[in-house]
Coordinates of N, CA and C and ligand atoms in Angstrom, one line a residue:
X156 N 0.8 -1.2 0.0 CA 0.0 0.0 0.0 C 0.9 1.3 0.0
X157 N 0.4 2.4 -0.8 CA 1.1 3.6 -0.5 C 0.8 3.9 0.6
X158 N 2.1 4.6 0.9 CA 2.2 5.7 2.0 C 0.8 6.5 2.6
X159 N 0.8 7.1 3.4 CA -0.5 8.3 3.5 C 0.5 9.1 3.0
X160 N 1.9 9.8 3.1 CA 2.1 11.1 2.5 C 1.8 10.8 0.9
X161 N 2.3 9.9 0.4 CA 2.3 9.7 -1.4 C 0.4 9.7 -1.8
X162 N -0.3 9.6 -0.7 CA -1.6 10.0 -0.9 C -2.7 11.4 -0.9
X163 N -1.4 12.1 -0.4 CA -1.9 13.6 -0.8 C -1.3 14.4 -1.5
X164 N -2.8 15.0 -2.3 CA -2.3 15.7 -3.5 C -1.9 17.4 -3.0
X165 N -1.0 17.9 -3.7 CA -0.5 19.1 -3.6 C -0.9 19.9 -4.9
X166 N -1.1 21.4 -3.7 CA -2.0 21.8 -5.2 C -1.5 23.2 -5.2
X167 N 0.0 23.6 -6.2 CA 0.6 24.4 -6.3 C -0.4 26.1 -6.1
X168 N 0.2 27.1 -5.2 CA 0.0 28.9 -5.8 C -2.2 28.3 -5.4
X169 N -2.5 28.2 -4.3 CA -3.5 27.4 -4.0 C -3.7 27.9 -2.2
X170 N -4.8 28.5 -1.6 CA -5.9 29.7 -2.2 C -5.2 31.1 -3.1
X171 N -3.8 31.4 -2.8 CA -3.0 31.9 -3.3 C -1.8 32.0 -3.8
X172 N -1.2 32.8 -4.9 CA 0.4 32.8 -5.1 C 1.3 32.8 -4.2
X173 N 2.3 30.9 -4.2 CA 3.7 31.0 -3.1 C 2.8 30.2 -2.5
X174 N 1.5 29.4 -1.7 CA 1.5 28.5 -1.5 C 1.2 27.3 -2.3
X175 N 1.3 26.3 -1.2 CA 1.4 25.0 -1.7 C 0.6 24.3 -0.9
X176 N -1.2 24.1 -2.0 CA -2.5 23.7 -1.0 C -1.8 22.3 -0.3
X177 N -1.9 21.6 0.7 CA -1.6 19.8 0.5 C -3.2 19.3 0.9
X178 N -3.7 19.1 -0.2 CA -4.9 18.5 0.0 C -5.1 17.0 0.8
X179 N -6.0 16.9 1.5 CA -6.4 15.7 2.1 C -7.4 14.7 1.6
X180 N -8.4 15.5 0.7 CA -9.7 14.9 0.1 C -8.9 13.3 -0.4
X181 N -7.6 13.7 -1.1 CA -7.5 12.3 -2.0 C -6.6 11.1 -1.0
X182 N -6.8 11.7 0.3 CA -6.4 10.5 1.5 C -7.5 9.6 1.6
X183 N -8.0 10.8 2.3 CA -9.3 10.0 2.6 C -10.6 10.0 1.7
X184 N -10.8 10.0 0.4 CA -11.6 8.7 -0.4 C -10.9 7.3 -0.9
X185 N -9.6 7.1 0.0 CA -8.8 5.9 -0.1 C -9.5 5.3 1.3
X186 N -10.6 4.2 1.2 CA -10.8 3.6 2.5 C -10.0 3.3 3.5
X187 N -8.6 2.9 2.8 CA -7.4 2.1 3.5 C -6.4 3.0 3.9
X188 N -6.7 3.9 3.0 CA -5.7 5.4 3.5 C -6.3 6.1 5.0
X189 N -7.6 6.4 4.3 CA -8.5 6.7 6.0 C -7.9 6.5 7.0
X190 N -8.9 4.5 6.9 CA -8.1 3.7 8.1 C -6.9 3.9 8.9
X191 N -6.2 3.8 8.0 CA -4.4 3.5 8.4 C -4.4 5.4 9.4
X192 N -4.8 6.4 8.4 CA -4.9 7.5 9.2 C -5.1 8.0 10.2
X193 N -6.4 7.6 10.2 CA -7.0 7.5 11.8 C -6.3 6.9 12.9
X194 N -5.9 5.1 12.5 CA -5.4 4.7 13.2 C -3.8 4.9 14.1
X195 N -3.0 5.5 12.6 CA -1.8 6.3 13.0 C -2.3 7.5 13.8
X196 N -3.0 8.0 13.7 CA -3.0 9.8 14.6 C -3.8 9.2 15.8
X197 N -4.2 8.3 16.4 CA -4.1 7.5 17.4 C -3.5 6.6 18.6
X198 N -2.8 6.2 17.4 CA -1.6 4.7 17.8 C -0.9 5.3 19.0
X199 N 0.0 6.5 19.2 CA 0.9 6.8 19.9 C 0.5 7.4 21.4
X200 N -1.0 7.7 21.5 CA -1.4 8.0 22.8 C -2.1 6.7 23.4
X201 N -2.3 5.5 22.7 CA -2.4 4.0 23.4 C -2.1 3.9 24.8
X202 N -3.0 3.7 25.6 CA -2.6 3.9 27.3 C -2.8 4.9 27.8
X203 N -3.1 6.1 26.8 CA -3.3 7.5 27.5 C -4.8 7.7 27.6
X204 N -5.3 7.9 29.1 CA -6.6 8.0 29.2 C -7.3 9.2 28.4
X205 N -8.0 9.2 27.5 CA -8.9 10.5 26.7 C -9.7 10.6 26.7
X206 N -10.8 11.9 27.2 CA -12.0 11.9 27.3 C -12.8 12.1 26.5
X207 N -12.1 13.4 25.9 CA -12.9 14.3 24.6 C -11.9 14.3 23.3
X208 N -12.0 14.3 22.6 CA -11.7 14.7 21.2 C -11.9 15.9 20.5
X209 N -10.9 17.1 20.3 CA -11.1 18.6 20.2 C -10.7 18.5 18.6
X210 N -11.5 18.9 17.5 CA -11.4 18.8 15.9 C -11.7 20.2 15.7
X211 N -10.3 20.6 14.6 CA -10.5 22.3 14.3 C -11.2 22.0 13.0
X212 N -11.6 23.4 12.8 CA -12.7 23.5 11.4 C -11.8 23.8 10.4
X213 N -12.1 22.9 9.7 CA -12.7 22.4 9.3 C -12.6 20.3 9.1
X214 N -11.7 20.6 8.5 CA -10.9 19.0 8.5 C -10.4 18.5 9.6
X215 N -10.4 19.3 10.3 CA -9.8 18.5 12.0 C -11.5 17.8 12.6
X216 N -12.7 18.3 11.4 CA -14.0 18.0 12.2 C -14.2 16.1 11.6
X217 N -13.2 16.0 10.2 CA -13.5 14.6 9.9 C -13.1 13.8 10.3
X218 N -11.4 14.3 10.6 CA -10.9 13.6 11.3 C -11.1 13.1 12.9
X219 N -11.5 14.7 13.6 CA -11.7 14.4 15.0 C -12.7 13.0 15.0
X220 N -14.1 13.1 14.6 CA -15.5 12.8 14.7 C -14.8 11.2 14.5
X221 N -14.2 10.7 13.0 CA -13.8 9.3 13.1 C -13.0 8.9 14.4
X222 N -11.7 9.5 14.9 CA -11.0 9.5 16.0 C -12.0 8.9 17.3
X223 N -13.2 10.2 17.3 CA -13.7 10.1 18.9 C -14.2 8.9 18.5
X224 N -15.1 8.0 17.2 CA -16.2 7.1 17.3 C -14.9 5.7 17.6
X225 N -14.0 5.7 17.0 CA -12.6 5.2 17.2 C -12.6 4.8 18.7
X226 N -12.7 5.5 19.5 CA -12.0 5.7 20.6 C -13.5 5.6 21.8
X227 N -14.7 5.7 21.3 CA -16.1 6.1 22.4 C -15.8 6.9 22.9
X228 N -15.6 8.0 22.2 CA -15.5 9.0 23.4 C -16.2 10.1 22.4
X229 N -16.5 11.5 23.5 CA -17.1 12.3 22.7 C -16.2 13.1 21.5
X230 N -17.1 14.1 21.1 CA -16.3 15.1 19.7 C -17.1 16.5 20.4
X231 N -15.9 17.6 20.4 CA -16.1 19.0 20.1 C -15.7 19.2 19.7
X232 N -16.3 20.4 18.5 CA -15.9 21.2 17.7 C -15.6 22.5 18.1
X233 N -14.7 23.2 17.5 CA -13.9 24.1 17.5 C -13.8 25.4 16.6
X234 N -14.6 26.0 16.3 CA -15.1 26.8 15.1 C -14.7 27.7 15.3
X235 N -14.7 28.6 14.0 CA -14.0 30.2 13.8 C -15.3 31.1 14.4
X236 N -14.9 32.0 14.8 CA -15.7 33.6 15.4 C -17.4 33.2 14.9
X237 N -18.2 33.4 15.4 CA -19.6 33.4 15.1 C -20.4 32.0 14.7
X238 N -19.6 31.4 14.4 CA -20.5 29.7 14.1 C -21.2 28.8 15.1
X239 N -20.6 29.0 16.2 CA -21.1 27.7 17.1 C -22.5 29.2 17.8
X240 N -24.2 28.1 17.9 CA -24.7 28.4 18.1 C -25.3 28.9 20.0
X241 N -24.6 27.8 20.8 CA -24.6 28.5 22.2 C -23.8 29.4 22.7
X242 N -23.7 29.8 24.0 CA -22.7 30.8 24.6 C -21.4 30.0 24.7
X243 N -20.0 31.0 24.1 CA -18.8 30.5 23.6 C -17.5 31.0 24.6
X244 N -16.9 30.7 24.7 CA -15.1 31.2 25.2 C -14.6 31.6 24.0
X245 N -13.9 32.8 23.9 CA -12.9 33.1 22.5 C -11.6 33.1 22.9
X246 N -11.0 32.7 22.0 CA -9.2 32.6 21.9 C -9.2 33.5 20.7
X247 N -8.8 34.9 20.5 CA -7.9 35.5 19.4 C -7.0 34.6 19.1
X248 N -6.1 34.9 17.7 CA -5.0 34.4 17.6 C -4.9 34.9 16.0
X249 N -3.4 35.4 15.7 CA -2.5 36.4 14.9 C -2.7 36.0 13.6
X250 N -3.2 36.5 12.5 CA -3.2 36.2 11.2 C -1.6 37.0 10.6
X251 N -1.3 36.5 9.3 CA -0.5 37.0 8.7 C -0.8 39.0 8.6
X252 N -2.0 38.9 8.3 CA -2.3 40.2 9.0 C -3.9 40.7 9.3
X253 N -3.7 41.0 10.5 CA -5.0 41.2 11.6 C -5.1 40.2 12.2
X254 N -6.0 39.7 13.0 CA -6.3 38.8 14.0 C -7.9 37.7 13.3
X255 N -8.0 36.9 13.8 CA -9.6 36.0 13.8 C -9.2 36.0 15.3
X256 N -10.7 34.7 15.7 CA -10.8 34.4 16.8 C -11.5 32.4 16.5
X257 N -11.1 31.9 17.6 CA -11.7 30.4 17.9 C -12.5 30.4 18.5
X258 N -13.6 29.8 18.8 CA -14.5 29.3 19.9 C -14.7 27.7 20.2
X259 N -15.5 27.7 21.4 CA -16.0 26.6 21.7 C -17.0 26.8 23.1
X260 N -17.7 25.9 22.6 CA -18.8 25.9 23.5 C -18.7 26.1 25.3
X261 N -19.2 26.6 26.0 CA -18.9 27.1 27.1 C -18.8 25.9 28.2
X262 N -19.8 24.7 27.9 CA -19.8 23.3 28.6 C -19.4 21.9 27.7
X263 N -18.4 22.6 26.9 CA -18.2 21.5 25.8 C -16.8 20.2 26.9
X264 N -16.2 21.3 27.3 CA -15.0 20.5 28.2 C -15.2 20.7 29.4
X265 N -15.6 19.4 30.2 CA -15.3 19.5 32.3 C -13.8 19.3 32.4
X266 N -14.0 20.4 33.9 CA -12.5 20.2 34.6 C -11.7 19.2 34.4
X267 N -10.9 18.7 34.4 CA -9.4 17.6 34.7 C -10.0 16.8 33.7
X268 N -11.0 16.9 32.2 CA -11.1 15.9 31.5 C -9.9 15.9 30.6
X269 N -9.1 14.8 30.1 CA -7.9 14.9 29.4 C -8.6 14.8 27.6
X270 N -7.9 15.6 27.1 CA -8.5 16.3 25.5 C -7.5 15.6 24.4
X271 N -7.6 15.4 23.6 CA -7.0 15.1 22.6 C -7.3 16.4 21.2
X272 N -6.4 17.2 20.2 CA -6.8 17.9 19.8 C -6.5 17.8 18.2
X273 N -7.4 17.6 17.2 CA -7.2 17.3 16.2 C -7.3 18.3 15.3
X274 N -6.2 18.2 14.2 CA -6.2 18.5 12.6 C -5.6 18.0 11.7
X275 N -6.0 18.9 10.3 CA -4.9 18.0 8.9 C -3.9 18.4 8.8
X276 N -3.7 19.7 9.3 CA -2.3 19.8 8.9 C -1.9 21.3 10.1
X277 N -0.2 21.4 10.4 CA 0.0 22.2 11.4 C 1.0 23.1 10.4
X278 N 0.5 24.8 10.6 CA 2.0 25.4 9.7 C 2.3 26.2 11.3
X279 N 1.6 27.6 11.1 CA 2.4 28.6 12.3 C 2.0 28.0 13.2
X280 N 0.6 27.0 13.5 CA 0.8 26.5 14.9 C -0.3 27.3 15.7
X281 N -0.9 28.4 14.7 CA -1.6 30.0 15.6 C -3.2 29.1 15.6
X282 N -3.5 28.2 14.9 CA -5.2 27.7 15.6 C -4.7 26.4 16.2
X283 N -3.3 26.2 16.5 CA -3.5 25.0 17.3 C -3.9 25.6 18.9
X284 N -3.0 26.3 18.6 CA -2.4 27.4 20.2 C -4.0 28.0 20.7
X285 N -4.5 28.2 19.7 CA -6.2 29.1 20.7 C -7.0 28.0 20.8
X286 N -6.8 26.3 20.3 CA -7.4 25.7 20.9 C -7.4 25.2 22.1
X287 N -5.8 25.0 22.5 CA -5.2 24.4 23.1 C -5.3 25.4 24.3
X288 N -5.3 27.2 24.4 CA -6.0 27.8 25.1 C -7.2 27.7 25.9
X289 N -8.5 27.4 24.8 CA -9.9 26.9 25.2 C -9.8 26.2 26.1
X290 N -9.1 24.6 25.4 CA -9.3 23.4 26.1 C -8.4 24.1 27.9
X291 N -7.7 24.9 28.0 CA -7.4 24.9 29.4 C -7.8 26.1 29.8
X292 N -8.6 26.9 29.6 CA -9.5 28.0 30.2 C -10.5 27.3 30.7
X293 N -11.0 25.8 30.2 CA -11.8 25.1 30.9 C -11.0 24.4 32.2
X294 N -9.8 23.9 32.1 CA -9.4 23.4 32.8 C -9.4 21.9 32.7
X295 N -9.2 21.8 31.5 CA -9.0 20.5 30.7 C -7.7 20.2 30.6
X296 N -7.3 18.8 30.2 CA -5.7 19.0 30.3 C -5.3 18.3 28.8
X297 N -4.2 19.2 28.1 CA -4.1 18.9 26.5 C -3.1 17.6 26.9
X298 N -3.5 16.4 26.3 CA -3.0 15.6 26.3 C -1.7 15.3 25.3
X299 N -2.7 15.9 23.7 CA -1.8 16.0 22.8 C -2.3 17.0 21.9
X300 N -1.3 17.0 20.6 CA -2.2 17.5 19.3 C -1.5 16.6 18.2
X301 N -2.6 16.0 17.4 CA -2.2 14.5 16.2 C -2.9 16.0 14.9
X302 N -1.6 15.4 14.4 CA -2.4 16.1 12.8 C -1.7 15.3 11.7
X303 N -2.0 15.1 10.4 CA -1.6 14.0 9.5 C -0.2 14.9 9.1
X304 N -0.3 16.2 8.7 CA 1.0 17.0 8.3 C 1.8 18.2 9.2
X305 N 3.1 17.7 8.7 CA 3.6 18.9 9.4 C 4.4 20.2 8.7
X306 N 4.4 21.0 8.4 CA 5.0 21.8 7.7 C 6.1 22.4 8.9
X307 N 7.3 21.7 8.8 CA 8.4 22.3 9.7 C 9.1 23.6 9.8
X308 N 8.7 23.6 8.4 CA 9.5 25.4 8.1 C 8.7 26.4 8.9
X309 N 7.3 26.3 9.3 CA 6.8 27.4 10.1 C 6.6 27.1 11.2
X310 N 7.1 26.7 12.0 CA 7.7 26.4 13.5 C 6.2 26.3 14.6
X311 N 5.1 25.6 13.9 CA 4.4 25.5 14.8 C 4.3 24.4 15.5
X312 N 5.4 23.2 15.2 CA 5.4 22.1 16.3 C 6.0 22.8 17.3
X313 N 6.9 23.8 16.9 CA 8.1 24.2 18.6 C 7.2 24.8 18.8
X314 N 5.9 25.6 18.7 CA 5.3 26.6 19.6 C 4.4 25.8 20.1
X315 N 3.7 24.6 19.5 CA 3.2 23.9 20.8 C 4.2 23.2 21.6
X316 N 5.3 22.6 21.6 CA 6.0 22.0 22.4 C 6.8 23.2 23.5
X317 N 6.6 24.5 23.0 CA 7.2 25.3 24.3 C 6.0 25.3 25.3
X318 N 4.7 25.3 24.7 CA 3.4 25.6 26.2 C 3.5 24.3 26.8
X319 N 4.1 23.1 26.4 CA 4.1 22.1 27.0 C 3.3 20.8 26.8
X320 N 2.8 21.3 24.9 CA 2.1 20.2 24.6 C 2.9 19.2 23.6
X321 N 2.4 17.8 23.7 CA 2.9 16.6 22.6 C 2.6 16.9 21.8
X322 N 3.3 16.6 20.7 CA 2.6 17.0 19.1 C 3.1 16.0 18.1
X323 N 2.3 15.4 17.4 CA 2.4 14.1 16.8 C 1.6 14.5 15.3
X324 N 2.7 14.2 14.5 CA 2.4 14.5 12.5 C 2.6 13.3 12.1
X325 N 2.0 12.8 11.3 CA 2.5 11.4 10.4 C 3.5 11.8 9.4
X326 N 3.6 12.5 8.8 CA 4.6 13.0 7.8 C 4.5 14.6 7.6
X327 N 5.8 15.3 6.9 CA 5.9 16.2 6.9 C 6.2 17.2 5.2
X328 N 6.1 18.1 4.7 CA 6.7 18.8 3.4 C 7.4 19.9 4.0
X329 N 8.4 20.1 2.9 CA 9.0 21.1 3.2 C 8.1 22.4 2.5
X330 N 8.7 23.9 3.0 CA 8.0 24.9 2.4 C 6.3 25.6 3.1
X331 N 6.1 26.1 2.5 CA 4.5 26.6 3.2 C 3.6 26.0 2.6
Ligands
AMP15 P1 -1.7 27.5 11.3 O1 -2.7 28.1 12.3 O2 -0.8 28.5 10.6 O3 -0.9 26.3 11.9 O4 -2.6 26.9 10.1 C1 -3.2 25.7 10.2 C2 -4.6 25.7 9.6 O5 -4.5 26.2 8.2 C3 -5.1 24.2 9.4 O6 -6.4 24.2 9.8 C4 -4.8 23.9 8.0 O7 -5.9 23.1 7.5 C5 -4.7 25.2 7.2 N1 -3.5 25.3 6.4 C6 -2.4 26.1 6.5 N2 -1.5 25.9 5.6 C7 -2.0 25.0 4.7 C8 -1.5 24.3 3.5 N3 -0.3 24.6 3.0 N4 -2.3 23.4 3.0 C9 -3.5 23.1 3.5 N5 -4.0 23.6 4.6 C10 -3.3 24.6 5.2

């Protein structure tokens, strides 16, 4: 079987000129690619007790939701400024220029429950960091963050490993 990286397609100067989209769609309509996915961005917290399953929006929501049913545990979602319909916590966090913001639901995570935090891919690291905020403004504790890619050149694995969280990629590209 191929690889999961030789299963995503790159999709040059993609939403704009100078990036390099890495699409996921053509992982997962590979049943076996899925599988194997899921189960890799899994495998390495084996023994680690997890309560909730935290999935960023968008693709961290397909992945999370397979993960949590994976695992019986629950799924929250994690949505940009205005989407989630009850009363919310916000995390700002730094765009290339200006700011967005994160939410999540105000009773989505109880105290000392341990979180797992999913997406498809990690560059600056800046919506890992406001989730990983949320999840401990509740008082949740970030177990980890699993994402399928990692783009090393924009240093967002060291910015979660300085707050003190695990961070686990299945594979990486170079570039943005
Ligand atoms: P960041 O907050 O800079 O770590 O950006 C991560 C978020 O942006 C993730 O939700 C990704 O899905 C998306 N993203 C950033 N760069 C790319 C890229 N080159 N290809 C696909 N998605 C990207």
């Amino acid at each position: 079987m191929q690889g999961i990286k030789d299963k995503i397609r790159t999709i040059p100067d993609y939403p704009k000129p100078g990036i390099m989209f890495r699409d996921i769609t053509t992982l997962l309509q590979d049943a076996r690619g899925f599988r194997k996915t899921v189960d890799e961005m899994v495998q390495p917290f084996a023994g680690t007790r997890i309560d909730k399953v935290v999935g960023i929006e968008a693709r961290g929501f397909i992945l999370g939701g397979a993960i949590a049913h994976q695992l019986s545990i629950g799924f929250v979602p994690v949505r940009k400024r205005g989407k989630l319909p009850y009363k919310t916590l916000q995390q700002e966090y730094q765009l290339e220029y200006g700011t967005d913001a994160m939410e999540v639901h105000i009773d989505a995570i109880q105290p000392g429950e341990n979180v797992l935090v999913v997406d498809d891919l990690i560059a600056t690291g800046g919506t890992a960091e406001a989730a990983v905020k949320l999840i401990r403004a509740h008082k949740g504790v970030v177990v980890g963050c699993s994402f399928i890619i990692d783009l090393p050149e924009l240093g967002g694995r060291k910015r979660l490993e300085d707050l003190g969280v695990k961070v686990l990629a299945l594979c990486e590209f170079e570039g943005h």
